[in-house]
CSV table of C-alpha atoms in Angstrom, one decimal:
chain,number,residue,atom,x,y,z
N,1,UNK,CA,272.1,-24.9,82.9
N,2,UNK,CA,269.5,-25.1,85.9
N,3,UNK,CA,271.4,-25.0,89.0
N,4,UNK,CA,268.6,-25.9,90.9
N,5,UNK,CA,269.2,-29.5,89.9
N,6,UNK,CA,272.5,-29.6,90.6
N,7,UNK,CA,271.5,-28.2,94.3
N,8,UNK,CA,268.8,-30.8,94.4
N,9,UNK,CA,270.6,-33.6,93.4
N,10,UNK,CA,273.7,-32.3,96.1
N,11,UNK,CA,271.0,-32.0,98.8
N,12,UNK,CA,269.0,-35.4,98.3
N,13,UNK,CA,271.2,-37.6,100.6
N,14,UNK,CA,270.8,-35.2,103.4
N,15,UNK,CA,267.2,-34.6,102.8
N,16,UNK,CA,266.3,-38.2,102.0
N,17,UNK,CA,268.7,-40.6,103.5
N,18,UNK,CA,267.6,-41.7,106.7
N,19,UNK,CA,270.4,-44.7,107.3
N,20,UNK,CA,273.1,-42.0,107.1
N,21,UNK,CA,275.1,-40.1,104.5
N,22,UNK,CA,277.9,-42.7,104.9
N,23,UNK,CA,275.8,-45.5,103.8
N,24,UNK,CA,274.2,-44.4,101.4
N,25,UNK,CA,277.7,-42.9,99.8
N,26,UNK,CA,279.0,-46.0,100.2
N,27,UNK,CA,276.0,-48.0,99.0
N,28,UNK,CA,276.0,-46.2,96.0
N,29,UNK,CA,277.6,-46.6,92.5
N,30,UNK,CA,280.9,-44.6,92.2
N,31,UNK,CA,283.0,-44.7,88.4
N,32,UNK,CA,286.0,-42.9,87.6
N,33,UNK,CA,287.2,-42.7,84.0
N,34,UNK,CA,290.3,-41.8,82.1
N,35,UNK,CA,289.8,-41.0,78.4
N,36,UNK,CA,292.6,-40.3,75.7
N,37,UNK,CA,291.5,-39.9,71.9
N,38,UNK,CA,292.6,-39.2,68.5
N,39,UNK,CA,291.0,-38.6,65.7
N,40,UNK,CA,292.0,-37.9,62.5
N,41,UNK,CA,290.3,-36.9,59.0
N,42,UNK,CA,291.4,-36.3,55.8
N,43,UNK,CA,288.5,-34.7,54.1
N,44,UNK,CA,287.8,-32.5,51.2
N,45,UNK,CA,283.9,-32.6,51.7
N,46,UNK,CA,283.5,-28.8,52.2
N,47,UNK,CA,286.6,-27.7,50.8
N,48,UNK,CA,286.7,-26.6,46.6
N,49,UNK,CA,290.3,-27.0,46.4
N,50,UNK,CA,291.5,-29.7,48.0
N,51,UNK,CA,291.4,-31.6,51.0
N,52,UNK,CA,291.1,-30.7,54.7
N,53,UNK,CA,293.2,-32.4,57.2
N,54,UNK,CA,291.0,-32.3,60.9
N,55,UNK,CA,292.9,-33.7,63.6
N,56,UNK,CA,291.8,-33.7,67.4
N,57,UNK,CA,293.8,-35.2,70.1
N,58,UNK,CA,292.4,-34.8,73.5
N,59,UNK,CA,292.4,-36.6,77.1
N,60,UNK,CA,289.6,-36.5,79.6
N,61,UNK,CA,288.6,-37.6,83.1
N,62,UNK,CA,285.5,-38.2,84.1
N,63,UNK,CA,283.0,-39.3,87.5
N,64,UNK,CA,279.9,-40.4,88.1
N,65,UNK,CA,277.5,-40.6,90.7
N,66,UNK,CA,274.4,-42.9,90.6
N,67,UNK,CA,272.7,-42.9,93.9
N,68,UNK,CA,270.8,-45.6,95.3
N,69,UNK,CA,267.0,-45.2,95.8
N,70,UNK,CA,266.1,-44.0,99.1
N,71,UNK,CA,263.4,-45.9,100.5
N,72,UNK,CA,263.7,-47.7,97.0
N,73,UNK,CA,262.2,-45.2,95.4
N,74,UNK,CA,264.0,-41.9,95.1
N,75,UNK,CA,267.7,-41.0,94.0
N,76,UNK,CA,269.9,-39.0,91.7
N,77,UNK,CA,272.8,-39.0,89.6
N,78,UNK,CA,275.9,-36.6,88.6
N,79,UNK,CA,278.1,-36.5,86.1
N,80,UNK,CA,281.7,-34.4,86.1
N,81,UNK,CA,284.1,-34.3,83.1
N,82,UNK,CA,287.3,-32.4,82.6
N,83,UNK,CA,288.8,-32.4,78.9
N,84,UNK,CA,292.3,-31.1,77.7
N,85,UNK,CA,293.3,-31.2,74.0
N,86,UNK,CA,297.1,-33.1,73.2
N,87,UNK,CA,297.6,-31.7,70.1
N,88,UNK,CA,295.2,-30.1,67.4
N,89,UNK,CA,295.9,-29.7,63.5
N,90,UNK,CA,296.5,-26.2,61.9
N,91,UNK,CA,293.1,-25.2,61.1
N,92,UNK,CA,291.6,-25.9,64.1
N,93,UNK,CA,287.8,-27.8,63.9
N,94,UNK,CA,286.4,-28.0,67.7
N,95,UNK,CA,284.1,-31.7,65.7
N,96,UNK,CA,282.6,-31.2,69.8
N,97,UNK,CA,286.0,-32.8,70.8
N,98,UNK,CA,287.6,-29.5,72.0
N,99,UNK,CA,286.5,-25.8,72.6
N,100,UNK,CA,287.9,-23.3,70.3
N,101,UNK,CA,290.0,-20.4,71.1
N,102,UNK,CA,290.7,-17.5,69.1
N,103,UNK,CA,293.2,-14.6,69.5
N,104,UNK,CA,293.5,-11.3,69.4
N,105,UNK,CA,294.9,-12.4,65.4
N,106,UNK,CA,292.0,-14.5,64.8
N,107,UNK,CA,293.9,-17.2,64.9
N,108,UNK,CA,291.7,-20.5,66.2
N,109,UNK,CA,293.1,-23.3,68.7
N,110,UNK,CA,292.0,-26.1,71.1
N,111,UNK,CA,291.3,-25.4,74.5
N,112,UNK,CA,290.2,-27.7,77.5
N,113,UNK,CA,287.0,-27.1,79.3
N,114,UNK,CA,285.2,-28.8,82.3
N,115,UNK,CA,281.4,-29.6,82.1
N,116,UNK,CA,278.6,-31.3,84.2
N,117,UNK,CA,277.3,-34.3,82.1
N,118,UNK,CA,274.7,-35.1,83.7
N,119,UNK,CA,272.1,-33.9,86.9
N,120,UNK,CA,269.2,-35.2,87.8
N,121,UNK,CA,266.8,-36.6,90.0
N,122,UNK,CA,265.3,-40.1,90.0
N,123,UNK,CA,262.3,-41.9,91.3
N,124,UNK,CA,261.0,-45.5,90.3
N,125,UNK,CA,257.9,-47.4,90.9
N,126,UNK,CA,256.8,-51.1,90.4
N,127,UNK,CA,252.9,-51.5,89.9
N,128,UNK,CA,251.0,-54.7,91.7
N,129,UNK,CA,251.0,-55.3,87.8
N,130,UNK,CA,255.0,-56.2,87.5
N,131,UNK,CA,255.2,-52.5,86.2
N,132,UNK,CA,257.8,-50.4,85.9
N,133,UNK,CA,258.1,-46.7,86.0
N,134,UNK,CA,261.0,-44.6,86.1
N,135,UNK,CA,260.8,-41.0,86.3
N,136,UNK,CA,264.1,-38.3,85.8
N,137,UNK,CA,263.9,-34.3,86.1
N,138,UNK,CA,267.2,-32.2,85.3
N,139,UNK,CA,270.2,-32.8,82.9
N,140,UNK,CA,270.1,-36.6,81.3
N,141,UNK,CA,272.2,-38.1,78.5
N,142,UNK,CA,269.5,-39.8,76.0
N,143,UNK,CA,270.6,-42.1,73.8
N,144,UNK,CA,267.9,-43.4,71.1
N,145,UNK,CA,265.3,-42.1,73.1
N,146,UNK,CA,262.3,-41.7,70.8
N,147,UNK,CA,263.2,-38.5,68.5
N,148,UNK,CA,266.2,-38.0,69.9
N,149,UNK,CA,269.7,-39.4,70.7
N,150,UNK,CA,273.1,-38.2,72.0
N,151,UNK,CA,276.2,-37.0,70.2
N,152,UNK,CA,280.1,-37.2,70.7
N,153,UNK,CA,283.1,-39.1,70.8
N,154,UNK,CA,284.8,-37.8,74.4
N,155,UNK,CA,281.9,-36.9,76.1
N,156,UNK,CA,277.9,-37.4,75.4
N,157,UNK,CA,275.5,-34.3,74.7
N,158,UNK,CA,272.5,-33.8,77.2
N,159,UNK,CA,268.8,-32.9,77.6
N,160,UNK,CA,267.4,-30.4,80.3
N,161,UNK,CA,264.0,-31.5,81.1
N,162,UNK,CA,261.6,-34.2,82.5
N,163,UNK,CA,261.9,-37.7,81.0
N,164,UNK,CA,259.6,-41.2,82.2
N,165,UNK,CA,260.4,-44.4,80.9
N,166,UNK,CA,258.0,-47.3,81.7
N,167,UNK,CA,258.5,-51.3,81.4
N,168,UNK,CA,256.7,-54.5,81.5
N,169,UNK,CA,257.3,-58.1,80.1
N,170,UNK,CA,255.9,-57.0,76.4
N,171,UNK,CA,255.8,-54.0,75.7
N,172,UNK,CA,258.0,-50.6,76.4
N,173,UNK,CA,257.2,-46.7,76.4
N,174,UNK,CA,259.7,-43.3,76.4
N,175,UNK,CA,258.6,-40.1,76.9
N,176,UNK,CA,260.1,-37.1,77.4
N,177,UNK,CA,259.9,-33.1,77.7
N,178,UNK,CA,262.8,-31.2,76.9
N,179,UNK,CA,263.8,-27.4,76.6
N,180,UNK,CA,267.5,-26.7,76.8
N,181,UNK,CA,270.5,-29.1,75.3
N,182,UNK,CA,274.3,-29.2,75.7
N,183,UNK,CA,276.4,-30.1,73.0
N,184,UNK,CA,279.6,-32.6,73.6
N,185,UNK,CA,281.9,-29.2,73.9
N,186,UNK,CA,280.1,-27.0,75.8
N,187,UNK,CA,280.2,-26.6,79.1
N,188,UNK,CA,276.7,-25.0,79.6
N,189,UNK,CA,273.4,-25.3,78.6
N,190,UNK,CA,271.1,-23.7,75.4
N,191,UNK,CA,267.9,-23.0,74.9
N,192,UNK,CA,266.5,-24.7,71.8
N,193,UNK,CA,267.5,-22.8,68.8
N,194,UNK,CA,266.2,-22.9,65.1
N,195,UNK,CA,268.9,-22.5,62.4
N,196,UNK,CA,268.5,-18.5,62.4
N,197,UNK,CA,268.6,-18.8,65.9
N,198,UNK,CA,265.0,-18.4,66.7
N,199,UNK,CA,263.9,-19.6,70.0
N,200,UNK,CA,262.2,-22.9,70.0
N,201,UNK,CA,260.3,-23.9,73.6
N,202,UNK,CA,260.4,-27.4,74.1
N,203,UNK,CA,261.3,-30.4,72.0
N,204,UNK,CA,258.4,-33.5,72.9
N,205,UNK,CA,259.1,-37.1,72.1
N,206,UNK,CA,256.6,-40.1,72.9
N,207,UNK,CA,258.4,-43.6,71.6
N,208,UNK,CA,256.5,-47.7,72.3
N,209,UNK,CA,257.7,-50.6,72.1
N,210,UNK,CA,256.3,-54.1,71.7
N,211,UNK,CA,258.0,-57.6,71.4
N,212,UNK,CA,256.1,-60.9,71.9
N,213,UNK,CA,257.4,-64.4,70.2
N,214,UNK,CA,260.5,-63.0,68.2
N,215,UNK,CA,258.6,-60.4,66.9
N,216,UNK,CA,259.5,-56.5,67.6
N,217,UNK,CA,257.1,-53.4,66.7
N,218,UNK,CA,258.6,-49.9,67.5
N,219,UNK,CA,257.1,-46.3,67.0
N,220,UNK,CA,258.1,-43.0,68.1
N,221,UNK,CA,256.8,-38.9,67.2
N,222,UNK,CA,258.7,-36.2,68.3
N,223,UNK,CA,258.7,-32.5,67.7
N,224,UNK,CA,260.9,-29.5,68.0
N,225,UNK,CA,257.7,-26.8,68.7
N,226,UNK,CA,256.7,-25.5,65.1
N,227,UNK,CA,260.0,-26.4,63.7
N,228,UNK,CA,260.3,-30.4,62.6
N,229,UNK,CA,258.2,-33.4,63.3
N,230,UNK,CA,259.7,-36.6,63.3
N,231,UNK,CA,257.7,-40.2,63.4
N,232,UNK,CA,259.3,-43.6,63.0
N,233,UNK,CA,258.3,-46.9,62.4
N,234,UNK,CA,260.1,-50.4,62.6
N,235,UNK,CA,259.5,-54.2,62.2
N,236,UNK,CA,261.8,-57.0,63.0
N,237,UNK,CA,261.1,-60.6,63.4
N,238,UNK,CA,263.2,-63.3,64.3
N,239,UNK,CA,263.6,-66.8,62.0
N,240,UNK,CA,265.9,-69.3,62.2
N,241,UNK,CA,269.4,-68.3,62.6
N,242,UNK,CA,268.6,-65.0,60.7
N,243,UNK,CA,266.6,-61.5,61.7
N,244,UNK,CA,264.6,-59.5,59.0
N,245,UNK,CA,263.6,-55.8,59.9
N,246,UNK,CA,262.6,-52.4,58.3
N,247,UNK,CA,262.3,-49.3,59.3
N,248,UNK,CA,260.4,-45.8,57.8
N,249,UNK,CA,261.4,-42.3,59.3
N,250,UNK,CA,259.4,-39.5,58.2
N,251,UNK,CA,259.9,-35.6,59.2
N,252,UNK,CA,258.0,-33.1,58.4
N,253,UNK,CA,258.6,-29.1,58.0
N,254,UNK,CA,256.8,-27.0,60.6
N,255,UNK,CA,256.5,-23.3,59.9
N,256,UNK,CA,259.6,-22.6,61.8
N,257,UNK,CA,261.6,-24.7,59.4
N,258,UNK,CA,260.0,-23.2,56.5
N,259,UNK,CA,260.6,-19.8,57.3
N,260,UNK,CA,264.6,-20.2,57.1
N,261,UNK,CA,265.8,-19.0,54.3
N,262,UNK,CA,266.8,-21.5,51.3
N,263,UNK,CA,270.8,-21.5,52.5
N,264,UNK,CA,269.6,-23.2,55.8
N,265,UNK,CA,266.6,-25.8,54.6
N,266,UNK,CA,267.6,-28.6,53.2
N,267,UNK,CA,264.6,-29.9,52.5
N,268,UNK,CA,261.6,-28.3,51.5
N,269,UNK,CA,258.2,-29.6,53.0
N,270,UNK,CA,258.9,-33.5,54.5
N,271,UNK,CA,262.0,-36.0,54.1
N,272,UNK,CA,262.4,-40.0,54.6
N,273,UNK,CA,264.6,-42.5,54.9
N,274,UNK,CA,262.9,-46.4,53.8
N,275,UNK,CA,265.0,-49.4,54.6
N,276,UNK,CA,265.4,-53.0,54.8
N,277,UNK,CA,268.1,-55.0,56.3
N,278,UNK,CA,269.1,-58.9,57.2
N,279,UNK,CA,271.1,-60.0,59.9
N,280,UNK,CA,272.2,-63.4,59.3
N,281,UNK,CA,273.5,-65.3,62.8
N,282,UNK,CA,277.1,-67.2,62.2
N,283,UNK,CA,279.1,-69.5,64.2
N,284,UNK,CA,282.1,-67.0,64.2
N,285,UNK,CA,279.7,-63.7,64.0
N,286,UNK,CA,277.0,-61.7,62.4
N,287,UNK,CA,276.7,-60.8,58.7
N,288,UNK,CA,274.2,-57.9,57.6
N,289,UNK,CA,272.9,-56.9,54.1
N,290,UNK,CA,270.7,-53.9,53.9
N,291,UNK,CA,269.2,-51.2,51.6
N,292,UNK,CA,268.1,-47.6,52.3
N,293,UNK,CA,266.2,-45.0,50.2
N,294,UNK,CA,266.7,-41.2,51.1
N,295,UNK,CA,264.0,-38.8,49.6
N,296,UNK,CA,264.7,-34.9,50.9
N,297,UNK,CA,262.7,-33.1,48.1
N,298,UNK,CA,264.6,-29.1,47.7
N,299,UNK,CA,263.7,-27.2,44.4
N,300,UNK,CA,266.5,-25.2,44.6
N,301,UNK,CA,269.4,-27.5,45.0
N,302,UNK,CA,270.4,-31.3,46.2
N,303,UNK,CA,268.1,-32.1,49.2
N,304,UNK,CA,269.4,-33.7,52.1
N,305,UNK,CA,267.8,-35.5,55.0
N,306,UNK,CA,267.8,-33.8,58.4
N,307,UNK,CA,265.9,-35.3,61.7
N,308,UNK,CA,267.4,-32.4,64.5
N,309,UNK,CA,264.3,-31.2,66.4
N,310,UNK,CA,266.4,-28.2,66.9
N,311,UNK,CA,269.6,-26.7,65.4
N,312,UNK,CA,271.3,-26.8,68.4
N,313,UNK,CA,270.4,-30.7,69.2
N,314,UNK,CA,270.7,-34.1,67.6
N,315,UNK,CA,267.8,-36.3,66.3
N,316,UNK,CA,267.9,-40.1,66.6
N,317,UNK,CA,270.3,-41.6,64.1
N,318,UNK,CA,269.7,-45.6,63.8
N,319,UNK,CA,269.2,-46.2,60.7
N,320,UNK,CA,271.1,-48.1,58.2
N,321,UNK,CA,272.4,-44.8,56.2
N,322,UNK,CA,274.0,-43.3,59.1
N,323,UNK,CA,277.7,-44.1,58.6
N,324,UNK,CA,280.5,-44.6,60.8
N,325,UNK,CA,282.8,-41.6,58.9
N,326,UNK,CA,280.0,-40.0,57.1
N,327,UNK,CA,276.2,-40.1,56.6
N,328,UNK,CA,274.9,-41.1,53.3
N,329,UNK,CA,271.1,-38.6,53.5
N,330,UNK,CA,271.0,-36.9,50.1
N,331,UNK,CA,268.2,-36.7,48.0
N,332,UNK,CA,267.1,-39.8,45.8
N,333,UNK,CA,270.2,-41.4,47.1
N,334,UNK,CA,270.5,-45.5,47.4
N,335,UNK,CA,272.2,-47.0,50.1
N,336,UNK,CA,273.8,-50.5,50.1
N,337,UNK,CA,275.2,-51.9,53.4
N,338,UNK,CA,277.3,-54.9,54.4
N,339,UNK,CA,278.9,-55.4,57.5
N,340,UNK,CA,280.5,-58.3,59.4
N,341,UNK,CA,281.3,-58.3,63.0
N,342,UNK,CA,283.4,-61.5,64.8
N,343,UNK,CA,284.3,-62.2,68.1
N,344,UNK,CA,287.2,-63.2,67.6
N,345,UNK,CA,288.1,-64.2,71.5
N,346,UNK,CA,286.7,-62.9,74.8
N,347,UNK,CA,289.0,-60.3,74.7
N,348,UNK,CA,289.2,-59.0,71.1
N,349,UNK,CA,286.2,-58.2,68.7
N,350,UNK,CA,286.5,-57.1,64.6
N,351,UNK,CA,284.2,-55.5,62.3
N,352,UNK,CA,284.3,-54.6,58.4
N,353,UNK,CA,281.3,-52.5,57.3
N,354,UNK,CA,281.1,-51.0,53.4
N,355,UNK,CA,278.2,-48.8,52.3
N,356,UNK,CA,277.7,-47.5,48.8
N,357,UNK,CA,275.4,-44.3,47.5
N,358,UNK,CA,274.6,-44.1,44.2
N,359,UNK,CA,271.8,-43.5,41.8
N,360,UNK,CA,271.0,-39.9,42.6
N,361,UNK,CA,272.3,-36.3,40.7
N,362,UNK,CA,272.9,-32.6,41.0
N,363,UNK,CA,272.2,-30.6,37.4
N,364,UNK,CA,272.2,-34.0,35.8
N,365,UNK,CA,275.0,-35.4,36.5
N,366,UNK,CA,275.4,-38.6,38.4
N,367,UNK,CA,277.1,-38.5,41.9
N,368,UNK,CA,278.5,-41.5,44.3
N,369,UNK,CA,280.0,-41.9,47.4
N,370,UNK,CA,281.4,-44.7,49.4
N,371,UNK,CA,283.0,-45.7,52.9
N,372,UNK,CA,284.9,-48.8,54.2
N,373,UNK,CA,285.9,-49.5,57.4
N,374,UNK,CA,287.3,-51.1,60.0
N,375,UNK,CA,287.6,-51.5,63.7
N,376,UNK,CA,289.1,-53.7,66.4
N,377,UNK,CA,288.4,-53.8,70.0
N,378,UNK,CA,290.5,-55.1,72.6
N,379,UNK,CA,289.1,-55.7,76.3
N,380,UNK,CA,292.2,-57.3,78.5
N,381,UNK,CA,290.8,-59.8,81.3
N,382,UNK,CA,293.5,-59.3,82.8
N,383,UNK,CA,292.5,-55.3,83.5
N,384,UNK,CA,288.8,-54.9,83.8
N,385,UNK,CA,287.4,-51.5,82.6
N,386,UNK,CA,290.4,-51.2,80.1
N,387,UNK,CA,289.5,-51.1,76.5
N,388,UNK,CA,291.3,-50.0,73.4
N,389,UNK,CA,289.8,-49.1,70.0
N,390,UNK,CA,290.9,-48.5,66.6
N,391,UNK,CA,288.2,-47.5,63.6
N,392,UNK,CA,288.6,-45.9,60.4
N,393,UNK,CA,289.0,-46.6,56.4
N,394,UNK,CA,289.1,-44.9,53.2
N,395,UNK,CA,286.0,-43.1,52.0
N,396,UNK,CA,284.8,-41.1,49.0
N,397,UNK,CA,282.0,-38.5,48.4
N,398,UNK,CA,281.3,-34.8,46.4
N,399,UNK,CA,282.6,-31.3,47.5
N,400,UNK,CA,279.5,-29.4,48.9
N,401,UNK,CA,278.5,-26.5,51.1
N,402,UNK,CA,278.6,-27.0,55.1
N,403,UNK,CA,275.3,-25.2,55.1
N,404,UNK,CA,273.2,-25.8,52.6
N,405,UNK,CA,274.5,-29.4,50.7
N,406,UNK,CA,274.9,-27.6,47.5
N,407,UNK,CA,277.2,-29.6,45.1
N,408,UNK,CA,280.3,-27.3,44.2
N,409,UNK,CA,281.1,-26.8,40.2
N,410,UNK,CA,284.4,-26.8,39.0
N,411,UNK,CA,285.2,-23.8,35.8
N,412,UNK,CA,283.1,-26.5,33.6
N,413,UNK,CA,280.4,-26.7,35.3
N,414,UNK,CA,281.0,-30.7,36.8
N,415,UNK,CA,280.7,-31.4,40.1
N,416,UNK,CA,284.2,-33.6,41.4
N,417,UNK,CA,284.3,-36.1,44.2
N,418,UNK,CA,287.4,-36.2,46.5
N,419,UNK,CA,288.8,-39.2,48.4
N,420,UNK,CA,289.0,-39.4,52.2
N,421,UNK,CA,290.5,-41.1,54.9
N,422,UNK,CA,289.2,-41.2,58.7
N,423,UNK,CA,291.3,-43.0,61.7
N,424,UNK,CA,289.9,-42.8,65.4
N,425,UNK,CA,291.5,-44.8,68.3
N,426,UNK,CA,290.7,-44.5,71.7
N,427,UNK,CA,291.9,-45.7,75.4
N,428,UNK,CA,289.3,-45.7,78.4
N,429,UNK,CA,290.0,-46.8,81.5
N,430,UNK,CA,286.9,-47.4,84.1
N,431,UNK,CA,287.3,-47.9,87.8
């Protein structure tokens, strides 16, 4: 990672504040977190014989730093986290919870590590114009930000680079130029890598926004340099106790991508996913219905939609066929959604989601997969910053290969699905 940001951002209340350190320490926005989750999955996804039981159990604590702005215009934030695993199944799968360890036997097993989260620097700006401008240069955690989002369940991955984002009563814009990532689990920066691990200079992403009268138009393009080019575009309008939107995201293979060898492409010159969905506004909650269509064309095997502007980082992931224990992005696949969420009180909230896949095929034969789940969320009053999850459900899909999404074929040549179960709770505990 750039330790120059981290020096910066150590050195910017001494170099900027001219009230005094002590105010502005004080001044500023300090959170502590405590962080204990377990997940479990029973999955036989990537396994021919039978299922694979991956179970994680880790704690973490975590602080934050987010300055105020000097002179109301400059600042910085840091982020600190420190994870230990609890307990780990036998075959150990890091799923960026955990770092893995391995011994002189070759044995694997969980192991803590420490990481920065975040480091940057910050300066805003308000135009006579009522607009705003914020700029960031180091280490951010981007969530939906154009091309790109974050991943992990314990701790978020980040971006090295220089991001702006700029606001004003209609309309939005995101932009952002990015050359090194860190995943959940690692404790250090990368530079961008293709899946043969060929260097890849900068990831670019450039996302707008415009709402007026209940009406929402979003675009974004982003692209890993010569390697994938992502472009989405979304609608959503607002009626009467209902919202309508749909969504198109297109990616296209650069030369980079292309060059892989088949076991690492899985698709072979663009991919998209097309959806629709309805959110229908209750008394006791919201109600959606959707529908997706995946096309990831591949002559040599089962496509399968990818939108990572580099191996080594994650692609924005809001769409309706992303799933909560699984993602539904094969070729020619349909995707049916239904989901209910209910506030049940100020403290507790529930939510049932099921989506469906169906209608698409490998060697002409018909394949499926499904997932149903559940969570609850409990936020006590009583303890602010407290909150307790619990997610999971049964699910169902095909065996395949990790790399490539190739279908595996039983002695008679059929392709089998197995059936899967996934449960995730967590504690955290802000202050």
């Amino acid at each position: 990672m750039k330790k120059t940001a981290i020096a910066l951002c150590m050195l910017s209340p001494i170099t900027y504040v001219n009230a005094g350190v002590l105010d502005f320490l004080t001044e500023s926005n300090h959170k502590f977190g405590l962080k204990n989750f377990y997940d479990n999955v029973q999955s036989g996804r990537n396994d021919r014989t039978g299922k694979s039981d991956i179970f994680n159990w880790v704690q973490s604590a975590s602080y934050d730093f987010d300055s105020v702005y000097v002179d109301d215009h400059y600042g910085f934030n840091l982020g600190l986290l420190a994870v230990e695993p609890l307990d780990y199944g036998k075959i150990f799968f890091a799923k960026s919870i955990a770092q893995v360890k391995v011994d002189d036997k070759g044995q694997r097993s969980a192991e803590g590590f420490n990481k920065v989260t975040e480091a940057f620097l910050k300066q805003k700006f308000t135009t006579d114009d009522n607009i705003n401008v914020n700029l960031y240069e180091g280490l951010r955690v981007l969530k939906n930000f154009g091309a790109v989002s974050r991943e992990g369940s314990v701790t978020s991955s980040a971006y090295y680079g220089i991001t702006a984002e700029v606001t004003a009563k209609k309309w939005d814009m995101k932009v952002g130029y990015l050359t090194e990532y860190s995943s959940p689990n690692d404790s250090d920066t990368e530079e961008l890598l293709t899946k043969d691990n060929k260097p890849i200079d900068f990831i670019y992403t450039i996302a707008a926004g415009y709402n007026n009268d209940g009406e929402s138009f979003q675009y974004y393009i982003g692209e890993g340099q010569d390697y994938l080019r992502s472009q989405s575009f979304g609608y959503s309008k607002k009626l009467t106790g209902k919202k309508i939107s749909a969504k198109l995201v297109y990616v296209d293979a650069l030369s980079k991508y292309k060059a892989l060898s088949d076991q690492n492409r899985y698709f072979d010159d663009n991919a998209y996913i097309a959806e629709i969905k309805t959110d229908f506004f209750l008394s006791s909650g919201i109600f959606s219905l959707g529908y997706a269509y995946v096309s990831a064309k591949r002559e040599s095997s089962l496509g399968r939609f990818e939108n990572n502007l580099s191996n080594n980082s994650y692609g924005e992931d809001s769409n309706l066929a992303s799933g909560l224990t699984k993602d539904f992005y094969n070729d020619q696949e349909n995707v049916l959604l239904a989901s209910y969420f209910h506030r049940y009180n100020q403290e507790i909230r529930l939510g049932l989601i099921a989506r469906y896949g169906f209608n698409f095929e490998y060697k002409g034969q018909d394949l499926y997969e499904y997932e149903l789940g559940g969570a609850i969320f409990y936020t006590p009053t009583s303890v602010p910053g407290l909150e307790l999850s619990l997610k999971g459900g049964p699910n169902s899909s095909f065996r395949r290969g990790r790399s490539d999404n190739t279908p595996y074929l039983d002695s008679n040549g059929k392709t089998n699905n197995f059936d899967g179960t996934t449960v995730m709770a967590k504690i955290s505990y802000d202050f």
